[in-house]
XYZ file of C-alpha atoms in Angstrom:
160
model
C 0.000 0.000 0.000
C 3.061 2.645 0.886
C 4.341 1.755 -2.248
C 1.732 2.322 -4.118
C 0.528 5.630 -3.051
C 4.007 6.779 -1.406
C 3.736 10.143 -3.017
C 0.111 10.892 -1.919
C 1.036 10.136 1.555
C 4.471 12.073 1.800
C 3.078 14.867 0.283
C 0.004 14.263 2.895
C 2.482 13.939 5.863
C 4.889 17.251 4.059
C 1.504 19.582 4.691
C 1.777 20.191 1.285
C -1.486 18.353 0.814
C -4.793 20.742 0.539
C -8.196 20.150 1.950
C -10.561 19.799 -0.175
C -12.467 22.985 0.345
C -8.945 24.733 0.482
C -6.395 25.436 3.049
C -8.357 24.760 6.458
C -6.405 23.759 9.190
C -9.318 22.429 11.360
C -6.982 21.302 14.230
C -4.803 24.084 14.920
C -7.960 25.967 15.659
C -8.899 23.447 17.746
C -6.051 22.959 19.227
C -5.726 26.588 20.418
C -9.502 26.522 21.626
C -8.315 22.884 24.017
C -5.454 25.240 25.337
C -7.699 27.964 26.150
C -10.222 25.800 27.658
C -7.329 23.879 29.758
C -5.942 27.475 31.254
C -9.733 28.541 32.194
C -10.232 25.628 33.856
C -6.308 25.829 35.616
C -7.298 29.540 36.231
C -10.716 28.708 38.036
C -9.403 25.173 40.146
C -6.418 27.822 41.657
C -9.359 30.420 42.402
C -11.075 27.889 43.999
C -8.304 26.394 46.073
C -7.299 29.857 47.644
C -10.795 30.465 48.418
C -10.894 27.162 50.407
C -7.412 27.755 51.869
C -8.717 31.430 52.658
C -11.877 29.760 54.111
C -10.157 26.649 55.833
C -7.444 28.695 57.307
C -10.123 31.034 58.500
C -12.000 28.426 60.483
C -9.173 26.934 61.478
C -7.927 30.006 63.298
C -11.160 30.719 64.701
C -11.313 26.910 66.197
C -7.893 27.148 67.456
C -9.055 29.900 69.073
C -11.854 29.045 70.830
C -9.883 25.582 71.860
C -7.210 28.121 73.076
C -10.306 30.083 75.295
C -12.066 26.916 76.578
C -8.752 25.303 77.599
C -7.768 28.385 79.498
C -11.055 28.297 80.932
C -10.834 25.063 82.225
C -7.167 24.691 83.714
C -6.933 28.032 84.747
C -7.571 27.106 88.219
C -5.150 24.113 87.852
C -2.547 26.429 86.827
C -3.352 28.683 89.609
C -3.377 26.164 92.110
C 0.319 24.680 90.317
C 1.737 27.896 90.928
C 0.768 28.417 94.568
C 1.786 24.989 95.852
C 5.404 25.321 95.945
C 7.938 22.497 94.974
C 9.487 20.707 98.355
C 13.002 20.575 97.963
C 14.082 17.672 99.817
C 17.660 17.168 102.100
C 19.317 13.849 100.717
C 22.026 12.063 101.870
C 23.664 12.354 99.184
C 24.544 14.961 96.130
C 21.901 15.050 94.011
C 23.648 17.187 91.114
C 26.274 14.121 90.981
C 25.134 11.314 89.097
C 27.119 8.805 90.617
C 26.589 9.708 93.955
C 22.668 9.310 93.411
C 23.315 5.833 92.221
C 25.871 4.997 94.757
C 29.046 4.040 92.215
C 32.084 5.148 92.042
C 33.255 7.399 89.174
C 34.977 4.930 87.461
C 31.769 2.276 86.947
C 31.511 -0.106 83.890
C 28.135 -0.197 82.174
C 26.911 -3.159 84.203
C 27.796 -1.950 87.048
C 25.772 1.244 86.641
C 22.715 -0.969 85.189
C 23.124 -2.866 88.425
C 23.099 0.375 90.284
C 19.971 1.961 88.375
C 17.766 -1.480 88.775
C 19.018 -2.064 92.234
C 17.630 1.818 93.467
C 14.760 1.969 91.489
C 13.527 -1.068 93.206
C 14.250 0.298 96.336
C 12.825 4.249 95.800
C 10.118 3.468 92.878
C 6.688 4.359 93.905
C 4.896 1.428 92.619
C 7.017 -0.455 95.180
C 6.121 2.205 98.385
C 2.114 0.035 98.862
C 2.107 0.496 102.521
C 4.011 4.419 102.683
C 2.441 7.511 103.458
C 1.886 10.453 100.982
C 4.378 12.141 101.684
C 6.848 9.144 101.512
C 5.354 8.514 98.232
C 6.112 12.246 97.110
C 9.423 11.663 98.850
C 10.096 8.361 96.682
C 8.961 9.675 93.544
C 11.534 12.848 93.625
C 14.040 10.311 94.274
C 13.165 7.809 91.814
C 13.465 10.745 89.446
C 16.927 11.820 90.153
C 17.579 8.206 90.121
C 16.437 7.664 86.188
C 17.920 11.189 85.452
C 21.823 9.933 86.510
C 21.246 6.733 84.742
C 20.213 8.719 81.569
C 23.666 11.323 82.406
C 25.941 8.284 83.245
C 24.897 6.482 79.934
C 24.938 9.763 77.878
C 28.506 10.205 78.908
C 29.654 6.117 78.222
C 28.717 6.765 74.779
């Protein structure tokens, strides 16, 4: 078939080929009518998404807002309260801005030794393990079992 009518269809393919009711290029025009269509309908889906951003970010703001209120509302006393009742500072036996010395090891402790240390104390000063103790034992306990987990973390920080 190319052979036969290879000069029909190179001229076809060339443009050299003419409609029959003349020069009419039917797709171009179309072509530039798809393209104008596409970039209205780019043009409008942008419009639209910074009108829902505009209207999303606006009632977001206002929610955070009025979660911001009603949580102020409610812990407002709490806070209040927080801030009156003063921290107890406790007197150890011990110096609680040394690490070791809240664990009971010497300076020079390998890393089981210190896991030893940390497992050993915490069963002795956790409050899980104070049943029978008073509150203020409890409180007492819990500071300590704090200072306790905050040299292990130090100690370990430092073997690494």
């Amino acid at each position: 078939y190319f052979q036969k009518h290879r000069t029909a269809i190179l001229r076809y393919l060339s443009g050299e080929h003419a409609h029959e009711e003349g020069t009419y290029n039917w797709y171009q025009q179309w072509e530039e009518w798809a393209k104008q269509q596409y970039e209205k309908q780019q043009q409008a889906a942008e419009e639209a998404q910074r009108a829902y951003e505009r209207a999303t970010g606006y009632q977001q703001q206002q929610q955070q807002q009025q979660w911001q209120r009603e949580r102020a509302r409610t812990t407002g006393g709490a806070r209040q309260q927080r801030k009156a009742t003063k921290k107890k500072e406790y007197v150890w036996d011990f110096n609680p801005d040394d690490p070791y010395a809240v664990l009971g090891i010497k300076r020079g402790a390998t890393k089981t030794e210190v896991s030893q240390a940390f497992r050993r104390e915490m069963l002795k000063y956790h409050p899980d393990t104070q049943g029978d103790a008073s509150e203020a034992e409890k409180e007492r306990s819990l500071e300590r079992s704090k200072l306790i987990t905050e040299a292990y973390r130090k100690i370990k920080a430092q073997m690494k």
